[in-house]
Coordinates of C-alpha atoms in Angstrom, one line a residue:
Chain P
M1 CA 3.9 -20.4 -24.1
A2 CA 2.4 -23.1 -22.4
V3 CA -0.9 -21.8 -24.0
A4 CA 0.9 -22.3 -27.5
A5 CA 2.6 -25.8 -26.9
A6 CA -0.2 -27.3 -24.6
P7 CA -2.6 -28.5 -28.0
A8 CA 0.8 -30.0 -29.9
Q9 CA 1.5 -32.0 -26.7
P10 CA -0.3 -35.5 -26.6
A11 CA -3.7 -34.7 -24.2
A12 CA -2.7 -37.2 -21.5
A13 CA 0.6 -35.2 -21.0
A14 CA -0.8 -31.9 -21.1
R15 CA -3.3 -33.2 -18.7
A16 CA -0.9 -34.8 -16.3
H17 CA -0.1 -32.6 -13.4
P18 CA -1.5 -29.1 -15.0
V19 CA -1.6 -27.5 -11.1
A20 CA 1.9 -29.0 -9.9
R21 CA 3.4 -27.5 -13.0
L22 CA 1.4 -24.3 -12.0
I23 CA 2.8 -24.3 -8.4
R24 CA 6.1 -25.1 -9.5
R25 CA 6.9 -22.4 -11.9
R26 CA 5.1 -20.2 -9.4
L27 CA 7.8 -21.3 -6.5
A28 CA 10.4 -20.8 -9.1
I29 CA 9.4 -17.6 -9.7
G30 CA 9.2 -17.0 -6.2
V31 CA 12.6 -17.9 -5.3
V32 CA 14.0 -15.9 -7.9
T33 CA 12.2 -12.7 -6.4
L34 CA 13.4 -13.7 -3.0
F35 CA 17.0 -13.7 -4.2
L36 CA 16.8 -10.4 -6.0
V37 CA 14.7 -8.9 -2.9
S38 CA 17.7 -10.0 -0.8
V39 CA 20.4 -8.6 -3.1
V40 CA 18.2 -5.2 -3.0
V41 CA 18.2 -5.3 1.1
F42 CA 21.9 -5.6 1.2
L43 CA 22.9 -3.2 -1.7
A44 CA 20.5 -0.4 -0.6
T45 CA 22.4 -0.7 3.2
E46 CA 26.4 -0.9 1.5
V47 CA 26.5 0.7 -1.6
L48 CA 24.2 4.0 -0.8
P49 CA 27.0 7.1 -0.8
G50 CA 29.0 7.1 2.2
N51 CA 30.7 4.4 4.2
A52 CA 28.1 2.8 6.5
A53 CA 30.3 3.0 9.4
Y54 CA 30.6 6.9 8.9
A55 CA 27.3 6.9 8.4
I56 CA 26.2 5.1 11.8
L57 CA 28.9 6.9 14.2
G58 CA 29.1 10.7 12.5
H59 CA 31.4 12.3 10.5
N60 CA 33.7 13.2 13.3
A61 CA 34.0 9.4 14.5
T62 CA 37.7 8.6 15.9
P63 CA 39.3 6.4 12.6
V64 CA 39.7 3.6 15.5
R65 CA 36.3 3.4 16.2
V66 CA 35.4 3.7 12.2
R67 CA 37.8 0.5 11.7
A68 CA 36.3 -1.7 14.8
L69 CA 32.6 -1.1 13.0
E70 CA 34.1 -2.1 9.4
V71 CA 34.9 -4.7 10.9
A72 CA 32.1 -5.8 12.8
L73 CA 29.8 -5.1 9.8
H74 CA 32.6 -6.7 7.3
L75 CA 33.2 -3.5 5.6
N76 CA 36.8 -4.9 4.8
R77 CA 35.5 -7.4 2.8
G78 CA 34.6 -6.9 -0.9
V79 CA 31.3 -6.5 -1.6
L80 CA 30.7 -10.2 -2.9
G81 CA 32.3 -11.4 0.4
Q82 CA 30.4 -9.3 2.6
Y83 CA 27.1 -10.3 0.5
W84 CA 28.0 -14.1 1.5
S85 CA 28.6 -13.6 4.7
W86 CA 25.6 -12.2 5.3
V87 CA 23.2 -14.6 3.5
S88 CA 25.3 -17.6 4.9
G89 CA 24.4 -15.9 8.1
L90 CA 20.8 -15.9 7.7
F91 CA 20.7 -20.1 6.5
T92 CA 22.8 -20.7 9.9
G93 CA 20.5 -19.0 11.7
N94 CA 23.1 -16.4 12.8
P95 CA 21.8 -12.7 11.2
G96 CA 24.4 -10.9 13.2
H97 CA 24.3 -8.9 16.6
S98 CA 22.6 -5.3 16.4
L99 CA 24.9 -2.2 16.7
V100 CA 22.9 -0.6 19.3
N101 CA 23.2 -3.3 22.0
G102 CA 25.8 -6.3 20.8
Q103 CA 22.7 -8.6 21.5
P104 CA 22.0 -11.2 18.6
V105 CA 19.2 -9.9 16.2
W106 CA 17.8 -13.3 16.2
G107 CA 17.2 -13.5 19.8
Y108 CA 15.8 -9.1 19.4
V109 CA 13.3 -10.5 16.3
E110 CA 12.2 -13.5 17.1
P111 CA 9.8 -12.7 19.8
R112 CA 8.4 -9.6 18.0
I113 CA 7.9 -12.1 14.4
I114 CA 5.6 -14.0 16.8
N115 CA 3.8 -11.0 18.1
S116 CA 3.2 -9.6 14.9
A117 CA 2.2 -13.1 13.5
V118 CA -0.5 -13.6 16.1
L119 CA -1.6 -10.1 15.5
V120 CA -1.7 -10.2 11.5
F121 CA -3.2 -13.7 11.8
V122 CA -6.1 -12.2 14.3
V123 CA -7.2 -9.3 12.0
G124 CA -6.8 -11.2 8.8
A125 CA -9.1 -13.9 9.8
I126 CA -11.5 -11.0 12.0
G127 CA -11.6 -8.9 8.5
A128 CA -11.7 -12.1 5.9
L129 CA -14.9 -13.2 7.9
A130 CA -16.1 -9.5 8.7
G131 CA -16.0 -8.6 5.3
V132 CA -17.5 -11.5 3.1
A133 CA -20.1 -11.3 5.7
L134 CA -20.9 -7.4 5.4
G135 CA -20.4 -7.8 1.4
A136 CA -23.1 -10.3 1.3
V137 CA -25.6 -8.6 2.8
A138 CA -24.8 -5.6 1.0
A139 CA -25.0 -7.6 -2.3
L140 CA -28.8 -9.1 -1.1
R141 CA -29.8 -5.9 -0.3
K142 CA -28.1 -4.2 -3.5
D143 CA -29.6 -0.5 -3.3
G144 CA -30.9 -0.3 0.2
W145 CA -30.2 1.5 3.3
L146 CA -27.4 -0.6 4.7
D147 CA -26.1 -1.0 0.6
H148 CA -25.2 3.0 0.5
V149 CA -24.1 3.8 3.9
T150 CA -21.0 0.7 3.5
S151 CA -20.4 2.0 0.3
V152 CA -19.7 5.6 1.9
I153 CA -18.0 4.4 4.7
A154 CA -15.9 2.0 2.8
L155 CA -14.8 4.9 0.5
A156 CA -14.4 7.1 3.4
V157 CA -12.0 4.2 5.4
T158 CA -10.1 2.9 2.6
S159 CA -9.2 6.8 2.4
L160 CA -7.6 7.0 5.5
P161 CA -4.1 6.6 7.0
E162 CA -3.8 3.8 9.1
F163 CA -2.6 6.3 12.2
V164 CA -5.6 8.4 11.7
V165 CA -7.9 5.5 12.7
A166 CA -5.4 4.3 15.5
I167 CA -5.7 7.7 16.7
A168 CA -9.8 8.2 16.5
L169 CA -10.1 4.7 18.5
V170 CA -7.7 6.0 21.0
I171 CA -9.5 9.2 21.5
V172 CA -12.8 7.5 21.3
L173 CA -12.0 4.4 23.6
S174 CA -9.0 4.9 26.1
T175 CA -8.4 8.4 26.3
V176 CA -10.9 11.0 25.8
I177 CA -14.5 9.7 25.6
W178 CA -14.1 6.6 27.5
H179 CA -11.3 4.7 29.0
V180 CA -12.2 1.6 28.5
L181 CA -9.1 -0.2 26.9
P182 CA -5.3 0.5 27.5
A183 CA -4.0 2.9 24.9
V184 CA -0.5 1.4 24.6
S185 CA 0.4 -2.3 24.7
L186 CA 3.5 -2.2 27.0
L187 CA 4.7 -5.9 27.4
A188 CA 7.3 -6.8 29.2
P189 CA 10.4 -7.1 26.6
G190 CA 10.5 -10.9 25.1
S191 CA 6.8 -12.0 26.3
Y192 CA 4.0 -13.0 24.0
A193 CA 0.7 -10.8 23.0
W194 CA -1.4 -13.6 24.4
S195 CA -0.2 -13.3 27.9
Q196 CA -2.2 -10.0 27.7
P197 CA -5.1 -10.6 25.3
E198 CA -6.7 -6.7 26.1
L199 CA -3.8 -5.4 24.7
L200 CA -4.3 -7.1 21.5
V201 CA -7.5 -5.1 21.2
L202 CA -7.2 -1.8 20.0
P203 CA -4.1 -2.6 17.3
A204 CA -6.2 -5.5 16.0
A205 CA -9.4 -3.4 15.7
T206 CA -7.6 -0.4 13.8
L207 CA -6.3 -2.9 11.0
V208 CA -10.1 -4.7 11.2
I209 CA -11.4 -1.9 10.3
V210 CA -8.7 -0.8 7.4
I211 CA -9.0 -4.1 5.9
V212 CA -12.8 -4.8 5.8
P213 CA -13.7 -2.2 3.2
Y214 CA -11.4 -3.9 0.8
I215 CA -12.9 -6.9 1.4
L216 CA -16.2 -6.0 1.5
R217 CA -16.4 -4.5 -1.9
M218 CA -15.0 -6.8 -3.8
M219 CA -17.2 -9.5 -1.9
R220 CA -20.4 -7.1 -2.7
A221 CA -19.5 -6.8 -6.4
A222 CA -19.0 -10.7 -6.7
M223 CA -22.3 -11.4 -4.6
V224 CA -24.2 -9.2 -6.8
E225 CA -22.6 -10.9 -10.3
A226 CA -23.5 -14.2 -8.8
L227 CA -26.9 -13.6 -7.7
E228 CA -27.9 -12.2 -11.2
S229 CA -26.4 -15.2 -13.0
D230 CA -28.0 -17.8 -14.8
Y231 CA -27.7 -20.4 -12.5
V232 CA -29.2 -18.8 -9.8
E233 CA -32.0 -18.1 -11.8
M234 CA -32.0 -22.0 -12.8
A235 CA -31.9 -22.8 -9.1
R236 CA -34.9 -20.3 -7.9
L237 CA -37.3 -21.4 -11.1
K238 CA -36.5 -25.0 -9.8
G239 CA -38.0 -24.1 -6.6
V240 CA -34.9 -24.4 -4.5
P241 CA -36.0 -22.2 -1.0
E242 CA -33.7 -18.8 -1.2
W243 CA -31.5 -19.2 1.8
R244 CA -30.3 -22.4 -0.3
V245 CA -30.0 -20.5 -3.2
V246 CA -28.1 -17.5 -1.4
L247 CA -26.1 -20.3 0.9
V248 CA -24.9 -23.2 -1.5
H249 CA -25.2 -21.5 -5.3
A250 CA -24.4 -17.9 -5.1
L251 CA -21.8 -17.9 -1.9
P252 CA -19.2 -20.4 -2.5
N253 CA -19.2 -18.7 -6.5
A254 CA -18.6 -15.4 -4.9
I255 CA -16.1 -16.3 -2.1
A256 CA -13.4 -17.4 -5.0
P257 CA -12.9 -13.9 -6.3
T258 CA -12.7 -12.7 -2.8
I259 CA -9.8 -14.9 -1.4
Q260 CA -7.6 -13.2 -4.0
V261 CA -8.4 -9.7 -2.2
I262 CA -8.3 -11.5 1.2
G263 CA -4.9 -12.3 0.4
L264 CA -3.6 -9.2 -1.0
N265 CA -4.8 -7.5 2.7
F266 CA -3.0 -9.9 4.2
L267 CA 0.2 -8.4 1.7
Y268 CA -1.0 -5.2 3.0
L269 CA -0.7 -6.0 6.6
A270 CA 3.0 -6.7 6.5
G271 CA 3.7 -2.8 5.8
G272 CA 0.4 -1.8 7.8
V273 CA 2.0 -3.2 11.1
V274 CA 4.7 -1.3 10.6
V275 CA 2.6 2.3 11.9
V276 CA -0.1 0.9 13.8
E277 CA 2.5 -1.4 16.1
Y278 CA 4.6 2.0 16.9
V279 CA 1.1 3.7 17.5
F280 CA 0.3 1.4 20.5
N281 CA 4.0 0.6 21.2
F282 CA 3.2 -3.4 20.4
P283 CA 6.4 -5.0 20.8
G284 CA 5.9 -6.6 17.2
I285 CA 8.4 -6.7 14.3
G286 CA 7.0 -3.3 13.0
Q287 CA 7.9 -1.4 16.0
G288 CA 11.0 -3.2 16.0
L289 CA 12.1 -1.8 12.6
V290 CA 11.1 1.7 13.3
S291 CA 13.3 2.0 16.4
A292 CA 16.1 0.3 14.0
V293 CA 15.9 2.7 11.4
S294 CA 15.8 5.8 14.2
D295 CA 19.0 3.9 15.8
R296 CA 20.1 3.4 12.2
D297 CA 20.8 -0.3 13.3
I298 CA 21.6 -1.7 9.8
P299 CA 21.5 -5.7 10.5
V300 CA 18.2 -5.5 12.6
I301 CA 16.9 -3.5 9.6
Q302 CA 18.0 -6.2 6.9
F303 CA 17.0 -8.7 9.0
I304 CA 13.5 -6.9 9.8
V305 CA 13.1 -6.0 6.1
L306 CA 13.7 -9.5 4.6
V307 CA 11.3 -10.9 6.9
L308 CA 8.9 -8.6 5.8
A309 CA 9.5 -9.2 2.4
A310 CA 9.9 -12.8 2.6
F311 CA 6.3 -13.2 4.2
Y312 CA 5.2 -10.8 1.2
V313 CA 6.4 -13.2 -1.5
V314 CA 5.5 -16.2 0.2
M315 CA 1.7 -15.0 1.1
N316 CA 1.9 -14.2 -2.8
I317 CA 2.5 -17.7 -3.8
I318 CA -0.2 -19.0 -1.0
T319 CA -3.0 -16.3 -2.9
D320 CA -2.1 -17.9 -6.1
V321 CA -2.4 -21.1 -5.2
I322 CA -5.5 -21.4 -3.6
A323 CA -6.9 -18.9 -6.4
L324 CA -5.9 -21.3 -8.6
L325 CA -7.8 -24.0 -6.5
A326 CA -10.5 -22.4 -6.2
T327 CA -11.5 -21.9 -9.6
P328 CA -11.8 -24.8 -10.9
R329 CA -11.4 -24.2 -14.9
R330 CA -8.0 -22.9 -14.1
R331 CA -7.3 -26.1 -13.7
I332 CA -7.9 -27.8 -16.4
A333 CA -3.9 -27.3 -19.1
R334 CA -5.3 -25.0 -21.8
Chain D
M1 CA -22.7 3.1 -14.0
A2 CA -21.7 6.3 -16.2
V3 CA -22.8 4.7 -19.6
D4 CA -23.3 7.7 -21.3
A5 CA -19.4 9.6 -20.1
P6 CA -18.5 11.8 -22.7
A7 CA -15.0 10.1 -23.2
A8 CA -14.6 6.1 -23.7
P9 CA -11.2 5.2 -23.8
A10 CA -11.7 1.8 -24.1
A11 CA -12.3 1.8 -28.2
Q12 CA -13.8 -1.2 -29.9
P13 CA -10.8 -3.6 -31.0
G14 CA -9.9 -2.9 -34.6
Q15 CA -11.6 0.6 -34.3
T16 CA -9.5 3.0 -36.2
R17 CA -10.2 6.4 -35.3
R18 CA -8.1 7.7 -32.3
I19 CA -10.0 8.5 -29.1
R20 CA -7.9 12.0 -28.0
R21 CA -10.4 14.2 -27.0
P22 CA -9.1 16.9 -24.1
Q23 CA -9.6 15.5 -20.6
W24 CA -10.9 18.3 -19.1
G25 CA -13.9 17.5 -20.4
T26 CA -13.8 14.6 -18.1
L27 CA -12.7 16.0 -15.3
L28 CA -15.4 18.8 -15.6
S29 CA -18.0 15.9 -15.6
A30 CA -16.4 14.2 -12.5
T31 CA -16.9 17.6 -10.7
R32 CA -21.1 17.8 -11.5
T33 CA -21.7 13.6 -9.8
P34 CA -22.0 14.6 -6.1
R35 CA -19.0 12.1 -5.1
G36 CA -16.7 14.1 -7.8
A37 CA -17.8 18.0 -5.8
I38 CA -17.3 16.5 -2.2
G39 CA -14.3 15.3 -3.0
L40 CA -13.0 18.3 -4.8
G41 CA -14.4 20.2 -2.1
L42 CA -13.0 18.9 0.9
A43 CA -9.5 18.5 -0.8
S44 CA -9.9 22.0 -1.9
L45 CA -10.5 23.3 1.5
V46 CA -7.4 22.0 3.1
V47 CA -4.9 22.6 0.3
L48 CA -6.4 26.3 1.1
V49 CA -5.7 25.5 4.9
A50 CA -2.5 24.8 4.0
V51 CA -1.6 27.4 1.5
V52 CA -3.2 30.5 3.0
G53 CA -2.5 29.5 6.6
P54 CA 1.1 30.6 6.6
L55 CA -0.4 33.8 5.9
V56 CA -2.5 34.0 8.7
A57 CA -1.3 32.7 11.8
P58 CA -1.4 34.5 14.5
N59 CA 2.0 33.5 16.4
S60 CA 5.2 32.3 15.0
P61 CA 5.0 28.2 14.8
D62 CA 8.0 27.8 16.7
A63 CA 7.6 30.6 19.3
L64 CA 6.7 28.9 23.2
V65 CA 3.9 31.2 24.1
T66 CA 1.7 29.2 26.5
L67 CA 1.8 26.4 28.5
A68 CA 2.5 22.9 27.7
F69 CA -0.8 20.9 26.5
G70 CA -3.0 24.5 27.8
K71 CA -6.3 24.5 27.6
P72 CA -8.0 26.6 24.5
S73 CA -8.6 30.7 25.3
G74 CA -9.6 33.0 23.2
E75 CA -6.0 33.9 22.4
F76 CA -4.9 30.4 21.7
P77 CA -8.4 28.7 20.3
L78 CA -6.9 25.1 20.0
G79 CA -5.1 25.4 23.2
G80 CA -1.1 24.2 23.5
D81 CA 1.5 21.6 22.0
S82 CA 4.0 19.8 23.8
L83 CA 6.2 22.5 24.3
G84 CA 3.4 25.1 24.5
R85 CA 3.8 26.5 21.2
D86 CA 0.3 28.1 19.7
V87 CA -1.3 24.7 18.0
L88 CA -3.3 26.7 15.7
S89 CA -0.5 28.8 14.5
R90 CA 1.0 25.1 13.9
V91 CA -1.9 23.6 12.2
L92 CA -1.8 26.4 9.5
D93 CA 1.9 26.3 8.7
G94 CA 2.2 22.6 8.9
G95 CA 0.7 21.7 5.4
R96 CA 2.5 23.1 3.1
A97 CA 5.7 20.4 2.9
L98 CA 3.2 17.4 2.8
L99 CA 1.5 18.6 -0.3
V100 CA 4.4 19.7 -1.8
M101 CA 6.0 16.7 -1.3
A102 CA 3.1 14.2 -2.1
T103 CA 2.3 16.4 -5.5
C104 CA 6.3 15.8 -6.4
A105 CA 6.2 11.8 -5.3
T106 CA 3.1 11.4 -7.5
A107 CA 4.7 13.0 -10.4
L108 CA 8.0 11.0 -10.2
G109 CA 6.0 7.9 -9.6
V110 CA 3.4 7.9 -12.2
A111 CA 5.8 9.3 -14.8
G112 CA 8.5 6.5 -14.1
G113 CA 6.2 4.0 -13.7
A114 CA 4.2 5.1 -16.9
A115 CA 7.4 4.5 -19.2
A116 CA 8.2 1.5 -17.5
G117 CA 5.1 -0.2 -17.9
V118 CA 4.2 1.3 -21.9
S119 CA 7.8 0.4 -22.6
A120 CA 7.4 -3.2 -21.2
A121 CA 4.1 -3.8 -23.2
Y122 CA 4.7 -2.5 -26.0
L123 CA 8.6 -3.6 -27.0
R124 CA 7.7 -7.0 -25.3
G125 CA 10.4 -9.9 -25.1
V126 CA 13.7 -9.1 -23.4
S127 CA 12.6 -5.5 -21.8
D128 CA 9.1 -6.7 -20.5
G129 CA 10.9 -9.9 -18.7
I130 CA 13.3 -7.0 -17.2
I131 CA 10.8 -4.4 -16.6
M132 CA 8.4 -6.8 -15.1
R133 CA 10.9 -8.7 -12.4
A134 CA 12.5 -5.3 -11.3
V135 CA 9.0 -4.5 -11.0
D136 CA 8.2 -8.0 -9.1
V137 CA 11.3 -7.3 -6.9
I138 CA 10.2 -3.3 -5.3
L139 CA 6.7 -4.9 -5.0
S140 CA 8.2 -7.5 -2.6
F141 CA 8.5 -4.7 -0.3
P142 CA 5.5 -2.8 1.6
Q143 CA 5.7 0.7 0.2
L144 CA 6.4 2.1 3.5
V145 CA 9.4 -0.5 4.3
F146 CA 10.8 0.4 1.1
A147 CA 11.0 4.0 2.4
L148 CA 12.0 2.9 5.8
L149 CA 14.9 0.7 4.2
L150 CA 16.1 4.1 1.8
L151 CA 15.8 6.3 4.6
S152 CA 17.8 3.9 7.0
L153 CA 21.2 5.1 6.0
L154 CA 20.8 8.6 4.3
G155 CA 18.4 9.6 7.1
P156 CA 15.3 11.4 7.2
K157 CA 16.4 14.1 4.2
L158 CA 13.2 15.6 2.9
W159 CA 14.3 15.1 -1.1
L160 CA 15.0 11.2 -0.2
I161 CA 11.8 10.6 1.2
T162 CA 10.2 12.4 -1.9
I163 CA 12.6 9.9 -4.4
A164 CA 11.5 6.6 -1.8
V165 CA 8.0 7.3 -2.1
G166 CA 7.9 8.1 -5.9
V167 CA 10.0 5.2 -7.0
S168 CA 7.8 3.1 -4.1
H169 CA 4.7 4.3 -6.6
G170 CA 6.3 2.9 -9.9
P171 CA 5.9 -0.5 -10.3
Q172 CA 2.2 -1.0 -9.5
V173 CA 1.6 2.2 -11.9
A174 CA 4.0 0.4 -14.1
R175 CA 1.4 -2.8 -13.7
V176 CA -1.8 -1.1 -14.6
L177 CA -0.5 0.7 -17.8
R178 CA 1.3 -2.2 -18.8
S179 CA -1.9 -4.1 -19.1
A180 CA -3.9 -0.9 -20.7
T181 CA -0.8 -1.0 -23.0
L182 CA -1.1 -4.1 -24.7
D183 CA -4.6 -4.0 -25.2
L184 CA -4.0 -0.9 -27.3
S185 CA -1.0 -1.7 -28.9
E186 CA -2.5 -4.4 -31.1
R187 CA -4.8 -1.4 -33.1
D188 CA -4.9 -0.7 -36.4
F189 CA -3.9 3.1 -35.8
V190 CA -1.0 1.5 -34.1
K191 CA 0.1 -0.8 -36.6
A192 CA -0.3 1.7 -39.5
A193 CA 2.3 4.1 -37.6
E194 CA 4.5 1.5 -37.4
L195 CA 4.3 0.7 -41.3
Q196 CA 4.9 4.1 -41.6
G197 CA 8.2 3.6 -40.3
M198 CA 7.6 5.6 -37.2
R199 CA 10.3 4.4 -34.4
P200 CA 9.3 2.8 -31.1
V201 CA 9.7 6.1 -29.0
K202 CA 7.8 7.9 -31.2
V203 CA 5.2 5.6 -31.5
M204 CA 4.5 5.0 -27.7
W205 CA 4.8 8.7 -27.2
K206 CA 2.7 9.9 -30.1
E207 CA 0.3 7.2 -30.7
I208 CA 0.2 5.1 -27.5
L209 CA 0.4 7.7 -24.7
P210 CA -2.3 9.9 -25.8
N211 CA -5.0 7.1 -25.4
L212 CA -3.8 6.5 -22.1
V213 CA -4.9 9.8 -20.7
S214 CA -8.2 8.4 -18.8
P215 CA -6.0 5.7 -16.5
L216 CA -2.9 7.6 -16.0
M217 CA -4.9 10.4 -14.5
V218 CA -6.6 7.6 -12.3
E219 CA -3.3 6.3 -11.1
A220 CA -2.1 9.7 -10.4
G221 CA -5.1 10.5 -8.0
L222 CA -4.9 7.2 -6.7
R223 CA -0.9 7.6 -5.7
L224 CA -1.7 11.0 -4.5
T225 CA -3.9 9.9 -1.9
Y226 CA -1.2 7.1 -1.1
S227 CA 1.7 9.7 -1.4
I228 CA -0.2 11.6 1.3
V229 CA -0.7 8.5 3.7
I230 CA 2.7 7.5 3.3
I231 CA 4.6 10.6 3.5
A232 CA 2.5 12.0 6.6
G233 CA 2.7 8.4 8.0
L234 CA 6.5 8.7 7.8
A235 CA 6.3 12.3 9.7
F236 CA 4.2 10.6 12.5
L237 CA 6.9 7.7 12.7
G238 CA 9.4 10.8 13.3
F239 CA 11.1 10.7 9.6
G240 CA 10.3 14.0 8.5
Q241 CA 11.3 17.6 8.6
P242 CA 13.5 18.0 11.4
P243 CA 12.3 19.6 14.6
P244 CA 11.1 22.5 15.1
A245 CA 9.0 22.4 12.0
A246 CA 5.4 22.0 12.2
S247 CA 3.7 19.2 10.0
W248 CA 0.2 17.7 10.6
G249 CA 2.0 13.8 10.6
T250 CA 4.4 15.2 13.3
M251 CA 2.4 17.1 15.4
I252 CA -0.3 14.0 16.1
N253 CA 2.9 12.5 17.6
E254 CA 4.2 14.7 19.7
N255 CA 0.9 15.7 21.2
R256 CA -0.8 12.2 21.6
D257 CA 0.8 12.2 25.6
G258 CA -1.0 15.0 26.3
L259 CA -4.8 13.9 24.6
S260 CA -6.4 14.0 28.0
L261 CA -5.2 17.8 28.3
D262 CA -5.7 19.2 25.1
P263 CA -7.1 17.1 22.6
W264 CA -7.2 19.6 19.9
A265 CA -3.6 19.2 19.5
V266 CA -4.0 15.5 17.8
I267 CA -7.7 15.8 16.6
V268 CA -7.6 18.8 14.2
P269 CA -4.1 17.9 12.4
A270 CA -5.5 14.0 12.1
L271 CA -8.9 15.9 11.0
L272 CA -7.1 17.9 8.3
I273 CA -4.7 14.8 6.9
A274 CA -8.5 12.4 7.1
L275 CA -10.2 15.1 5.0
L276 CA -7.4 15.8 2.4
T277 CA -7.2 11.6 1.9
I278 CA -11.0 11.4 1.6
G279 CA -11.4 14.5 -1.0
T280 CA -8.6 13.0 -3.0
N281 CA -9.8 9.7 -3.3
T282 CA -13.4 10.5 -3.5
F283 CA -12.5 12.6 -6.4
T284 CA -10.5 10.0 -7.9
D285 CA -13.3 7.6 -7.4
A286 CA -15.3 9.8 -8.9
F287 CA -13.5 10.7 -12.2
A288 CA -12.8 6.8 -12.5
R289 CA -16.7 6.3 -12.8
V290 CA -16.8 8.9 -15.3
A291 CA -13.8 8.4 -17.3
I292 CA -13.1 4.8 -17.5
G293 CA -16.9 3.1 -15.9
V294 CA -15.0 1.3 -13.6
D295 CA -16.7 0.2 -10.3
R296 CA -13.2 -1.3 -8.9
R297 CA -10.5 0.4 -8.0
P298 CA -7.8 -0.1 -11.3
D299 CA -5.1 -1.2 -8.9
E300 CA -7.2 -4.0 -7.4
A301 CA -8.0 -4.6 -10.8
A302 CA -5.1 -4.7 -13.0
L303 CA -3.3 -6.9 -9.5
I304 CA -6.2 -9.4 -10.3
E305 CA -6.2 -9.5 -14.4
D306 CA -2.3 -9.9 -13.6
L307 CA -2.9 -13.0 -11.5
S308 CA -4.8 -14.9 -13.6
Q309 CA -2.9 -14.2 -16.7
G310 CA 0.0 -15.5 -14.6
L311 CA -1.7 -18.4 -13.6
G312 CA -3.6 -18.8 -17.2
E313 CA 0.1 -19.3 -18.9

């Protein structure tokens, strides 16, 4: 709609803050999505057939216990009232209490969020650097042996489930062949990942192996395109040294589209941490989710799923905004 | 890349001739490329193991016949598992449910996603807005997390896992098919059908869908790979067939404590899952190159296209 409206407006008004307008619009969509996500999370755990209290306690539970649990879960109120007490709890920093041990959900989840965040950002940074570097080299050596090898390995690795990669690393590095790294990341409850960095190595390595192929493929394609472009040809004809052509002319233009794929991989990590943390018993949010689902600890499930979804929505917005800023022609109002 | 492909669905705008060639030719030529042949070979091998396996298994998969994590021997070539059951028999028995569930979840997700994506693009307006907002909401959950959310209340029922995985595929399929339909619905043959008074549902079914067979098949291949990954992953996490049933994902988790005693109890099921997903993904890649001539995965391409459309507005 903005496309049709823009030419009608005075040029100055249309150019006022096109980037700011796009970002505002993107944020508004994000807020609406987050609201709908919270409704889905809430309804999925409340409206599914069967009372949640019976689902947790089993069908031969005593009425007294069912009643007590209904009160704990606010099931004795109407659906709107339940939703309201849950959401207002989230905003006041009180997402409820665990059904398993009665501890506050926040106290259980908070150290896990930090551990997972450390894992995700370590993996994202290493993965992005490795993917961009390998992709650029593959493009420079297009159709060479390195290009063919990385392309075949990338296709194979993108097919593999994370837990297969993780198990392969455990077999090679910590049990059957060598014993150089711990197979499980046993941390004292409530302690943080950076206190024992060696425990981060295998979970991080698994996730890096999983995300690098996607970034590599995108970077290679974008770099090949950039190297065959007219401006690179022009630079070469002017006698610009080759290293400068690659680093100053081709690379920055190839990185712009790759940023979006790096963003997509951060999104992937929100789900990828679940299995990998479980494999290594890494005390993060994903492992917390798996054990909460096993125990049917609904308040914990609701909160962790909402945190992961919020991360997803926010990362999506950040990716869009960075892509917008990295691609100058999109900044101009059309 | 694959310029001489027999069927090229991306016809020029304004071209009135419909491309409705049977897709079997494309499938066949995909199997003749090296990648296609390797992919099909690997996947068929694993399917063969899963289908024929239960018939030739030497022992009952549930019988305690050897030592826990017993070393491989002549009678038990892959050794014993965590409880002393025959690993070979459990491997041979453990693939069927995964294959059936992954196939059903893929069919559900591709059919539902295609219906949503095609109607959103063809009907436009309010339907498009509602469908795409719903897509955004489901896309905000990582697929595995979405499945876990649904499983958390009803417990790990096999039908529920299948439906949850199918539903989590829907939005991605819908996005890809929506952008494909947006191009198609401006073509002359669609306009001609509309002018003849054909009802929208019939236009979508008779005129648009037949021209989307190639992207649909690529999507089906990708979703099949992801279904296998997610369903095997859920089994690995303990949300699959209840014990004592054998399944490859569960076996990896049950037997990893004994990795240093009998690594085969973990390596063989992991290898079978890996060969299966590499097989389906490689074949899909070969098919996509022949049928659409893309070097980039269609889901990535559609996502990026979608992002730029959203930003360009």
